[in-house]
XYZ file of C-alpha atoms in Angstrom:
760
model
C 79.732 147.240 67.249
C 78.257 149.147 70.184
C 80.295 148.912 73.432
C 77.413 151.069 75.549
C 73.984 150.764 76.521
C 73.067 154.279 75.944
C 75.232 157.174 77.358
C 75.247 155.619 81.095
C 75.617 151.988 81.060
C 78.244 149.680 79.404
C 76.769 147.018 77.277
C 75.977 143.779 78.608
C 78.638 141.275 78.683
C 81.409 143.905 78.086
C 83.900 145.648 80.133
C 85.238 148.931 79.041
C 88.030 151.161 80.210
C 89.081 154.619 78.786
C 92.128 156.705 78.633
C 91.198 159.177 81.490
C 94.316 161.502 81.283
C 97.617 162.281 79.266
C 100.320 161.295 82.159
C 103.341 162.078 80.001
C 104.265 163.281 76.726
C 107.641 161.868 74.923
C 108.930 163.773 71.859
C 110.802 161.780 69.040
C 114.325 163.453 68.452
C 113.489 163.897 64.768
C 110.264 166.210 65.715
C 107.914 164.099 63.937
C 106.429 162.034 66.672
C 104.674 162.477 70.129
C 104.018 159.508 72.576
C 101.294 159.886 75.203
C 100.990 157.699 78.134
C 97.356 157.520 79.087
C 96.205 155.655 82.211
C 92.674 154.343 82.400
C 92.107 156.498 85.520
C 93.244 159.864 86.911
C 96.559 159.473 88.564
C 96.446 161.401 91.974
C 98.791 159.284 93.835
C 101.606 156.828 93.452
C 99.382 154.101 94.353
C 96.946 154.922 91.420
C 99.799 153.671 88.956
C 99.421 150.117 89.995
C 97.121 147.422 88.938
C 95.845 149.744 86.237
C 95.906 149.369 82.095
C 97.362 152.200 80.264
C 97.018 153.099 76.602
C 99.690 154.633 74.416
C 98.673 156.972 71.779
C 101.299 157.861 69.183
C 100.643 161.101 66.948
C 103.084 161.241 63.866
C 103.560 163.462 61.122
C 103.275 161.101 58.047
C 103.263 163.818 55.126
C 102.224 167.178 55.059
C 98.592 167.497 56.081
C 98.495 163.948 57.254
C 98.922 162.870 60.795
C 98.584 159.202 62.073
C 97.100 158.386 65.280
C 97.984 154.771 66.805
C 96.367 153.394 69.950
C 97.946 150.506 71.567
C 97.236 148.432 74.728
C 99.751 145.656 74.860
C 102.869 146.459 72.888
C 104.220 142.732 72.699
C 101.134 141.504 70.723
C 102.571 140.250 67.208
C 101.368 142.843 64.708
C 100.560 140.246 61.795
C 100.207 141.035 58.149
C 99.109 141.694 55.783
C 99.503 145.639 55.782
C 98.252 148.012 53.367
C 101.273 149.178 51.046
C 101.422 152.759 51.658
C 103.199 155.425 49.460
C 103.571 152.920 46.515
C 105.114 155.836 44.427
C 107.358 156.884 47.285
C 107.058 158.858 50.414
C 107.197 162.617 50.138
C 108.848 164.884 52.642
C 107.167 166.194 55.491
C 107.330 169.699 57.218
C 106.846 168.563 60.615
C 107.371 170.381 64.119
C 106.359 170.066 67.776
C 105.501 173.104 69.849
C 104.886 173.283 73.579
C 102.864 176.484 74.981
C 101.089 177.013 78.233
C 97.876 175.424 76.591
C 99.434 172.209 75.335
C 101.693 170.452 73.035
C 101.088 170.913 69.371
C 102.554 168.488 66.654
C 102.281 169.734 63.122
C 102.402 168.155 59.562
C 102.323 170.890 56.701
C 98.999 172.738 57.406
C 97.622 170.037 59.784
C 97.984 170.136 63.533
C 96.922 168.270 66.717
C 97.238 169.939 70.219
C 97.119 167.699 73.210
C 95.817 169.793 76.241
C 97.971 170.320 79.144
C 95.469 170.797 81.679
C 95.887 168.367 84.415
C 94.104 165.048 84.627
C 92.454 165.653 81.107
C 92.243 163.432 77.984
C 91.894 166.153 75.261
C 93.336 165.976 71.828
C 92.002 168.620 69.167
C 92.821 168.388 65.420
C 92.721 171.827 63.716
C 94.593 173.724 60.726
C 97.878 174.928 61.631
C 96.785 178.577 61.676
C 93.830 177.451 64.114
C 91.275 178.977 61.734
C 89.619 175.671 61.131
C 88.493 173.093 63.714
C 88.383 169.536 62.448
C 87.605 167.000 65.089
C 88.708 165.968 68.521
C 89.302 163.014 70.981
C 87.888 163.927 74.190
C 86.730 162.276 77.295
C 85.746 158.495 77.014
C 86.992 158.537 73.319
C 89.823 156.194 73.440
C 89.622 152.903 75.169
C 89.900 149.222 75.332
C 87.365 146.593 75.755
C 86.876 142.952 76.616
C 84.316 140.528 75.626
C 83.250 138.765 77.765
C 83.774 141.138 80.793
C 86.328 140.380 82.811
C 86.106 140.748 86.651
C 89.754 140.246 87.621
C 93.008 141.078 85.810
C 93.901 137.407 86.548
C 91.329 135.945 83.885
C 93.414 137.921 81.179
C 96.231 135.512 81.860
C 94.366 133.120 79.343
C 92.962 135.111 76.455
C 91.926 132.314 74.229
C 88.226 132.777 74.968
C 88.192 136.483 75.485
C 88.090 139.032 72.637
C 90.016 142.435 72.937
C 89.267 145.646 71.176
C 90.574 148.895 70.635
C 88.214 151.685 69.995
C 88.436 155.555 69.323
C 85.787 158.019 69.119
C 86.067 161.286 67.201
C 83.773 164.091 67.540
C 81.119 164.924 64.946
C 80.391 168.773 64.739
C 77.050 170.322 64.354
C 75.860 169.590 60.776
C 78.810 167.454 60.068
C 78.265 164.560 57.469
C 80.326 161.570 56.543
C 80.854 159.941 53.054
C 82.870 157.055 51.541
C 83.783 153.782 53.266
C 83.459 151.918 50.054
C 80.862 150.961 47.556
C 77.770 151.381 49.957
C 74.280 151.396 48.540
C 72.357 153.009 51.234
C 72.359 156.534 52.205
C 75.209 158.639 50.608
C 75.632 160.481 54.102
C 76.566 157.541 56.505
C 75.797 159.380 59.769
C 73.265 157.504 61.789
C 74.632 154.171 60.245
C 76.602 151.010 61.667
C 79.091 149.848 59.126
C 80.949 146.495 59.316
C 84.108 146.800 56.738
C 83.962 142.992 55.581
C 83.892 142.169 52.228
C 80.802 140.102 51.235
C 78.812 139.056 48.155
C 75.495 140.620 49.208
C 74.200 142.333 46.013
C 73.218 146.191 46.045
C 70.116 146.012 47.967
C 71.665 145.432 51.675
C 74.183 146.705 54.097
C 76.776 144.407 52.784
C 79.395 145.543 50.269
C 81.848 144.181 47.671
C 84.346 146.935 47.954
C 84.935 147.979 51.846
C 87.304 150.718 51.861
C 88.419 151.873 55.376
C 88.435 155.537 54.183
C 85.943 158.330 55.013
C 85.589 161.991 54.295
C 83.718 164.840 56.205
C 82.061 167.904 54.630
C 84.029 169.821 57.472
C 87.389 169.537 55.342
C 89.008 166.367 56.378
C 89.295 162.574 55.923
C 90.079 159.575 57.852
C 91.945 156.611 56.632
C 91.649 153.712 58.841
C 95.087 151.654 58.380
C 93.853 148.313 59.487
C 93.320 145.464 56.782
C 91.168 143.426 59.422
C 87.424 143.806 60.060
C 86.789 147.450 61.181
C 83.495 148.180 62.880
C 82.160 151.802 62.692
C 79.283 153.277 64.524
C 78.847 156.727 62.520
C 76.776 158.806 64.954
C 74.943 155.514 65.848
C 76.276 154.867 69.279
C 77.091 158.290 70.302
C 75.208 160.927 68.044
C 78.130 163.292 68.337
C 81.167 160.861 67.550
C 82.295 158.450 64.921
C 83.334 155.068 66.583
C 85.909 153.076 65.032
C 86.994 149.612 66.759
C 88.905 146.732 65.741
C 89.554 143.383 67.652
C 93.292 143.312 68.402
C 95.900 145.348 70.812
C 96.248 148.361 68.281
C 94.327 150.575 66.154
C 95.918 153.026 63.607
C 94.245 155.883 61.381
C 95.377 158.731 59.554
C 93.702 162.268 59.489
C 93.845 164.182 56.303
C 93.425 167.571 55.879
C 92.202 168.954 52.765
C 90.450 171.254 53.290
C 88.531 170.614 49.839
C 87.193 167.206 48.831
C 89.776 167.229 45.802
C 92.785 167.891 48.110
C 91.673 165.092 50.407
C 91.446 162.634 47.705
C 94.707 163.619 46.233
C 96.594 163.134 49.605
C 94.529 159.858 50.416
C 95.810 158.378 47.047
C 99.342 159.500 47.708
C 98.933 157.385 50.917
C 97.276 154.260 49.126
C 98.219 154.514 45.432
C 96.840 156.665 42.624
C 94.549 154.924 40.072
C 95.849 153.216 37.279
C 95.675 154.276 33.529
C 93.282 152.583 31.366
C 93.450 152.257 27.546
C 91.056 154.354 25.388
C 89.284 151.632 23.712
C 88.006 150.533 27.090
C 85.870 153.654 27.344
C 83.685 152.307 24.590
C 80.724 149.853 24.855
C 81.079 146.316 26.140
C 78.686 143.755 25.391
C 78.494 140.607 27.586
C 76.635 137.402 26.928
C 75.018 137.446 30.333
C 75.640 134.921 33.219
C 73.409 131.734 32.798
C 72.196 132.018 29.503
C 72.972 129.531 26.714
C 75.366 130.752 24.322
C 78.030 129.496 21.841
C 79.899 130.664 18.750
C 76.860 131.234 16.595
C 75.254 133.263 19.454
C 78.292 135.474 19.763
C 78.309 136.090 15.968
C 74.671 136.937 15.994
C 74.869 139.464 18.673
C 77.839 141.208 16.956
C 76.072 141.292 13.734
C 73.084 142.499 15.145
C 74.967 145.344 16.898
C 76.501 146.216 13.351
C 73.408 146.177 11.409
C 72.016 148.714 13.768
C 74.925 150.887 13.687
C 75.768 150.686 17.395
C 79.469 150.912 17.830
C 80.730 147.964 20.151
C 84.412 148.113 21.402
C 84.593 144.745 23.645
C 82.888 141.390 23.633
C 82.541 139.761 26.968
C 82.385 135.944 27.485
C 80.734 135.485 30.861
C 80.947 132.414 33.104
C 79.738 129.579 30.710
C 82.531 130.057 28.373
C 83.827 127.233 30.836
C 82.431 123.695 31.077
C 79.932 123.246 33.922
C 81.566 122.251 37.179
C 85.146 123.321 35.957
C 85.176 126.939 36.926
C 87.717 128.431 36.632
C 90.138 126.031 34.802
C 90.770 128.440 32.007
C 89.566 126.273 29.147
C 86.747 127.123 26.611
C 83.993 124.487 26.627
C 84.777 122.469 23.294
C 80.987 121.895 22.857
C 80.177 125.689 22.519
C 83.713 126.979 21.394
C 85.296 124.172 19.557
C 88.188 126.525 18.227
C 88.082 129.591 20.393
C 91.378 131.045 18.998
C 90.350 130.991 15.460
C 86.931 132.182 16.255
C 88.252 135.144 18.231
C 90.804 135.931 15.353
C 87.913 135.994 12.876
C 85.842 138.135 14.955
C 88.532 140.769 15.413
C 89.414 140.530 11.774
C 85.815 141.080 10.694
C 85.505 144.401 12.739
C 82.615 143.315 14.427
C 84.658 144.164 17.793
C 88.084 144.999 18.655
C 88.949 143.348 22.065
C 87.543 140.475 23.963
C 87.151 139.900 27.707
C 86.635 136.704 29.649
C 85.250 136.025 33.137
C 87.292 134.315 35.761
C 87.212 134.002 39.554
C 90.186 132.559 42.058
C 88.287 129.361 42.726
C 88.903 125.951 41.432
C 85.963 123.333 41.179
C 87.318 120.008 42.095
C 85.964 118.406 38.923
C 88.595 120.106 36.722
C 92.120 118.653 36.276
C 93.619 121.993 37.335
C 92.299 121.519 40.958
C 94.208 118.295 41.193
C 97.374 119.939 39.995
C 97.004 122.952 42.181
C 96.050 120.904 45.185
C 99.147 118.409 44.775
C 101.679 121.166 44.451
C 100.134 123.294 47.584
C 98.818 126.251 45.586
C 95.496 126.171 47.411
C 94.376 127.724 50.783
C 94.403 125.127 53.481
C 92.692 124.067 56.581
C 94.776 123.912 59.925
C 94.796 120.062 59.928
C 96.369 120.288 56.515
C 93.463 119.528 54.194
C 92.756 121.642 51.284
C 90.250 124.320 52.276
C 86.930 123.279 50.277
C 83.200 124.009 50.354
C 80.388 123.531 48.046
C 79.580 127.258 47.848
C 79.516 128.172 44.295
C 81.465 125.410 42.682
C 81.232 121.751 44.009
C 84.465 121.209 46.306
C 86.130 124.376 45.209
C 89.614 125.340 46.480
C 90.793 128.955 46.742
C 94.255 130.171 45.048
C 96.620 130.883 47.704
C 98.256 134.077 46.125
C 100.683 134.384 49.268
C 102.621 131.357 47.554
C 104.982 132.754 45.133
C 104.811 129.549 43.014
C 100.967 129.555 43.145
C 101.157 133.093 41.790
C 103.430 132.016 39.058
C 101.364 129.155 38.013
C 98.043 131.343 38.069
C 99.678 133.791 35.704
C 100.850 130.966 33.419
C 97.141 130.064 33.197
C 96.295 133.538 32.292
C 99.049 133.600 29.528
C 97.480 130.696 27.786
C 94.244 133.010 27.616
C 96.401 136.041 26.179
C 97.632 133.545 23.717
C 94.140 132.695 22.404
C 93.379 136.490 21.949
C 92.037 137.499 25.338
C 92.586 141.253 25.750
C 90.935 141.891 29.445
C 89.837 139.927 32.369
C 86.733 140.377 34.468
C 88.156 139.371 37.965
C 84.908 138.263 39.713
C 84.355 137.395 43.123
C 87.253 137.254 45.801
C 84.905 138.150 48.796
C 84.244 134.829 50.054
C 87.522 134.082 51.642
C 87.363 132.318 54.903
C 88.828 133.526 57.985
C 88.505 130.582 60.499
C 90.231 127.206 60.405
C 92.596 128.195 57.494
C 96.358 128.506 57.128
C 97.990 130.471 54.249
C 101.280 129.496 52.680
C 102.684 132.496 54.148
C 101.793 131.525 57.811
C 102.969 134.923 59.216
C 99.648 136.288 57.920
C 96.429 136.802 60.080
C 93.371 134.865 58.261
C 91.149 137.636 59.636
C 93.283 140.421 57.844
C 93.542 138.200 54.636
C 89.707 138.392 54.118
C 89.633 141.808 52.774
C 92.983 141.917 51.726
C 92.563 139.023 49.292
C 90.895 141.157 46.767
C 93.894 143.481 46.523
C 96.350 140.922 45.908
C 94.197 138.847 43.536
C 93.359 141.905 41.298
C 97.069 143.017 41.403
C 98.276 139.741 40.168
C 95.830 139.714 37.201
C 96.500 143.344 36.422
C 100.117 142.854 36.238
C 99.902 139.979 34.154
C 97.945 142.032 31.676
C 100.709 144.824 31.996
C 103.388 142.316 31.421
C 101.650 140.961 28.127
C 100.175 144.009 26.660
C 101.994 147.016 28.322
C 101.936 149.134 31.431
C 98.940 151.267 30.047
C 97.004 148.763 28.271
C 95.874 146.599 31.151
C 92.085 146.733 32.305
C 89.866 144.737 34.640
C 86.428 144.397 35.327
C 86.748 143.797 39.017
C 84.082 143.331 41.783
C 85.910 143.068 45.190
C 88.115 145.707 46.531
C 89.951 147.350 49.619
C 92.123 150.308 50.016
C 94.542 150.579 47.240
C 92.826 148.485 44.840
C 92.009 151.604 42.701
C 95.590 150.956 41.348
C 94.119 148.185 39.294
C 91.234 149.546 37.422
C 88.434 149.329 36.739
C 85.703 148.204 39.307
C 81.912 147.497 38.506
C 78.966 147.596 40.946
C 77.979 144.125 41.469
C 74.692 142.341 41.252
C 71.865 144.784 41.178
C 68.110 144.004 40.185
C 66.498 145.182 37.032
C 64.298 148.037 38.675
C 64.566 151.650 38.883
C 65.387 151.299 42.700
C 68.488 149.155 42.167
C 69.414 151.723 39.519
C 69.461 154.361 42.110
C 71.177 152.067 44.682
C 73.921 151.364 42.015
C 74.495 155.127 41.731
C 74.894 155.639 45.399
C 77.549 152.931 45.477
C 79.280 154.534 42.567
C 79.272 157.972 44.381
C 80.391 156.528 47.484
C 83.294 154.429 45.976
C 84.381 157.690 44.029
C 84.655 159.286 47.341
C 87.443 156.733 48.300
C 89.830 157.516 45.264
C 88.409 155.202 42.544
C 88.545 156.870 39.357
C 86.919 154.362 37.078
C 83.425 152.654 37.807
C 80.843 150.761 35.858
C 77.553 148.948 36.378
C 75.460 146.118 34.658
C 73.345 148.252 32.308
C 69.828 147.134 32.517
C 70.314 145.549 35.851
C 71.794 141.984 36.608
C 68.925 140.049 38.329
C 65.810 139.756 36.247
C 64.717 141.059 32.898
C 64.099 144.695 32.544
C 61.346 146.230 30.827
C 62.056 148.424 27.943
C 61.726 151.568 30.082
C 64.154 150.658 32.772
C 66.583 149.095 30.289
C 66.575 152.639 28.270
C 66.890 154.616 31.283
C 69.916 152.483 32.470
C 71.331 152.732 29.093
C 71.466 156.611 29.557
C 72.924 156.338 32.875
C 75.399 153.547 31.872
C 76.778 155.152 28.806
C 77.772 158.247 30.969
C 79.727 156.221 33.432
C 83.246 155.990 32.906
C 82.687 152.356 31.609
C 79.933 150.976 30.064
C 78.689 147.236 29.875
C 75.432 145.594 28.978
C 75.363 142.641 31.285
C 72.526 140.410 32.877
C 71.961 137.206 34.783
C 69.444 134.880 32.992
C 68.601 137.021 30.171
C 70.442 138.579 27.224
C 70.961 142.504 27.235
C 71.115 143.163 23.324
C 68.365 145.800 22.843
C 66.363 144.230 20.194
C 65.383 141.300 22.503
C 64.419 143.561 25.155
C 61.783 145.394 23.296
C 60.929 142.959 20.374
C 62.951 145.081 17.852
C 61.145 148.281 18.001
C 62.836 150.089 15.358
C 61.482 153.592 16.337
C 63.598 156.738 17.496
C 62.459 155.652 20.908
C 63.028 152.028 20.667
C 66.137 150.390 22.802
C 68.312 149.982 19.829
C 67.899 153.646 18.876
C 68.668 154.852 22.295
C 71.492 152.653 22.711
C 72.897 153.776 19.358
C 72.647 157.481 20.470
C 74.049 157.251 23.858
C 76.928 155.014 22.635
C 77.729 157.425 19.907
C 77.531 160.231 22.345
C 79.948 158.681 24.478
C 82.243 158.357 21.578
C 81.779 162.087 20.708
C 82.891 162.987 24.292
C 86.033 160.945 24.168
C 88.361 163.868 23.876
C 86.889 165.303 27.049
C 86.596 162.077 28.867
C 90.267 161.024 28.186
C 91.453 164.315 29.389
C 89.391 164.104 32.237
C 90.710 160.526 32.886
C 94.238 161.897 32.834
C 93.532 164.494 35.386
C 91.619 162.219 37.626
C 94.374 159.529 37.734
C 97.013 162.066 38.823
C 94.726 163.306 41.438
C 92.685 160.305 42.511
C 89.462 161.777 41.525
C 86.249 159.977 39.965
C 86.004 160.429 36.259
C 82.312 159.985 36.466
C 79.554 159.441 39.066
C 81.636 162.211 40.662
C 79.647 163.475 43.618
C 78.231 166.905 43.344
C 80.109 168.062 46.482
C 83.487 167.054 44.960
C 82.927 169.781 42.453
C 80.953 172.353 44.785
C 82.070 171.761 48.478
C 80.813 175.077 49.654
C 77.032 174.345 48.478
C 75.336 172.520 51.300
C 72.832 171.186 48.975
C 75.354 169.674 46.761
C 76.525 167.287 49.638
C 72.965 166.009 49.561
C 72.577 165.061 46.081
C 72.510 161.299 45.557
C 70.572 161.051 42.369
C 72.917 162.977 40.030
C 76.422 163.369 39.312
C 79.149 165.213 37.473
C 81.068 163.626 34.619
C 84.333 165.271 35.108
C 84.309 168.872 35.964
C 81.973 170.296 33.183
C 78.945 167.884 32.680
C 76.311 167.473 35.153
C 74.132 164.449 34.348
C 70.682 163.469 36.376
C 69.378 160.020 35.556
C 65.761 159.332 35.222
C 64.362 156.878 37.754
C 60.662 157.088 36.949
C 58.803 155.407 33.907
C 56.768 158.822 33.364
C 60.123 160.268 32.369
C 59.940 163.022 35.348
C 63.298 164.045 36.660
C 63.901 166.648 39.367
C 67.586 167.638 39.891
C 69.640 170.492 41.383
C 71.889 172.931 39.485
C 74.553 174.958 41.661
C 75.149 178.305 41.315
C 76.155 179.648 37.768
C 74.690 179.538 34.393
C 74.099 175.842 32.974
C 73.442 175.009 29.332
C 71.491 172.160 28.100
C 73.760 169.777 26.017
C 70.731 168.861 23.880
C 69.164 172.139 22.884
C 71.169 174.836 24.275
C 68.549 176.096 26.975
C 70.377 178.127 29.544
C 69.206 177.854 33.250
C 70.656 179.988 36.200
C 71.585 178.122 39.407
C 71.270 177.563 42.206
C 67.922 175.966 41.364
C 66.035 172.749 41.627
C 64.555 171.948 38.258
C 61.820 169.651 37.137
C 61.708 168.169 33.766
C 60.286 165.302 31.645
C 62.190 163.346 29.017
C 61.629 161.025 26.385
C 64.072 157.972 25.968
C 66.352 159.671 23.594
C 67.464 162.579 26.471
C 68.042 163.071 29.930
C 69.184 166.221 32.019
C 72.838 166.658 30.774
C 73.889 170.170 31.607
C 77.094 171.906 30.862
C 78.865 174.201 33.562
C 79.401 177.723 33.024
C 83.057 178.432 32.098
C 83.521 175.142 30.403
C 85.540 174.530 27.058
C 84.748 171.122 25.531
C 86.433 169.322 22.722
C 83.891 167.030 21.182
C 84.082 164.493 18.150
C 81.521 165.068 15.332
C 77.772 164.349 15.511
C 77.448 160.390 15.327
C 81.010 159.673 15.825
C 81.667 155.979 16.383
C 85.207 155.530 17.307
C 86.697 155.782 20.798
C 90.202 156.280 19.660
C 91.241 158.626 16.543
C 93.448 161.593 16.181
C 91.707 163.986 18.644
C 93.074 166.975 16.688
C 90.796 166.044 13.776
C 87.268 165.829 13.261
C 86.504 167.581 16.276
C 84.763 170.935 17.515
C 85.573 173.292 20.350
C 82.652 174.670 22.143
C 82.650 177.151 24.992
C 80.106 177.952 27.573
C 80.157 181.112 29.197
C 83.898 181.323 29.255
C 85.855 183.206 32.036
C 89.297 183.791 33.400
C 89.309 180.354 34.744
C 88.400 178.437 31.603
C 90.786 176.030 30.560
C 91.100 172.335 28.730
C 93.957 170.221 28.264
C 93.645 167.863 25.290
C 95.770 164.736 25.485
C 96.064 161.685 23.445
C 96.126 158.277 24.495
C 99.849 158.207 24.729
C 99.513 161.010 27.398
C 100.975 163.306 25.096
C 99.525 166.874 25.515
C 98.191 168.025 22.088
C 96.683 171.337 23.094
C 95.992 173.732 26.026
C 92.740 175.721 25.146
C 92.224 178.610 27.275
C 89.962 181.796 26.910
C 90.847 185.190 26.659
C 88.968 188.648 26.759
C 89.007 190.749 23.734
C 87.085 193.787 24.343
C 83.758 192.705 25.902
C 83.843 189.180 24.193
C 85.825 186.060 25.329
C 87.742 184.254 22.544
C 89.482 180.739 22.440
C 93.186 180.482 22.605
C 95.255 177.666 21.743
C 92.812 175.772 19.488
C 95.045 176.439 16.319
C 96.299 172.855 16.371
C 92.657 171.326 15.785
C 91.994 170.709 12.214
């Protein structure tokens, strides 16, 4: 939302008042907070203190290297929930201090400081490293303010605020060459500078400025991140109202954000996820290939069996079979009952399929909506389990399902009932849940069971509680570390309930690139696990797009074949081409490659969970923050710290990618390229650029491995790639038991592996 018309004018219809000076500074007795009283004019006489708004700015040391900034106009405004659940694993101690000098007042938290200038009649707050060597950002003149819409001409008008919108805004400075990343799973340009962004969950596909996963966190290439502690709609102008500032605004009387000093991206993510929660652990089987029925396709028991047998006959290892929407009866979504016409005995059918070894686990699609045709709607409505309108009616509309209602998870009894419905699915043999939707949550004319909650704030936050309910139900049934979702909607903190996938993309190379940008962006917000609809969701991919998407999708942390109105089994895409360049051969090769990578993948995942780093589609800058080019790369990614992947986005097989400094070894043929360098290659469908970083130690399964879980001390090989003093690989098993720590040591002129003795 823009509040100005260029630099000189206020936008038509708005009134804007800025903090013009810091009139007084109060220090908290514990040395962790300073409170600034900031009038909206410079106070040069006693009369200037009358009939004038003030803004209060509180700077608080939250944890080491994290300071919060809270701006408030009227303190008497009720601060309704929901609020983000901060420090879910416990709040760490903070090394805080306040120091006064001739130049100003400085509050510090660990290695991060903020200095409030002591210059008279000035509003000037500078954020910097404690040692003063690194300048981060600032709040300067006309950078903290309040706004009215429509514009008021007299303070008397604010006696009735029912038709007046009130906003709080801040504008933090952008330095020369500064870039901004994150803000959720966004499909446009990776660097957000120049974009106007509204953090409001929406079902808009992957080809618009809407997002399923709006995360109020962004990271700068200058060594810091900002977490906006606001569950409501947040509007950002990232260098798009003032080119040298990031403007953040909310409707209300207060705005709070945290500035997080890294200085590296990895350190920023570690501290951010300490604030909002570390990613949850996922079971090793979930890394294998998932096959879906697709969305609106016609399928039944016979169809499922034919797909599974077709995969086995082609030697394509399959871990999970997913039943999408039409496992349910038409108009009955989502009532948790298999369609008896298509699946007369689902429990027996699932038992037979698991016993046959055709697949190991089963997932089903659900959402938090209830169509009124189903008996569960009447039950839920009668018991008060559904969201209501202000007049007491159940909130309903015909968007998606006829007369659908929305489960009100703020009602503990509704949550308990919903978990009971899930348990009936688990009794049948369901192991995982695709938690679709959760974005279309109304914010007008609704009342939640917990009436203390603000409907505007519940819109984005609903994704958190919906996924939390289902994730914890899976944990209760299968164990803490055996739960896994396939979720679409998210907000800050939802990384605790993995995993998320990229939503509805088209079956094109352009959509494949959009999806990658979305995954890179989400990974820079503390989400460790991410997937994508291999082949694209909308439309029917041709064989070229399908095979290139298979390569990309099998090198994501999680991999699922899924579409809308056409199947995604490979033999139906290319008329059963049995050549080594056919869809089946490519899918077989990359599925087996992923199985072979499992010791590396799982150890990478263990480290990623600990720190809040993405496992795959890891932005190049996370590994190479000092490389300016790495920050610009949005068509390639790191798979963990050691593997560089460059998907092919052209039918010709031509691809151009960037190798940072060091020696890079082709995974396929051992070719060595010295970076930094841009490289052009042409690939058939059985390869893509996959390079191993200098200094890497990899533990790999045998060629043609078809398992995701086995004893990773057996049937493996250790490979080194120009090892050095920093080379290390920690091999862990699915129970997080450390199996081996493998390092490199120099003997004479050669480097040798140490610690691999346990591997058979």
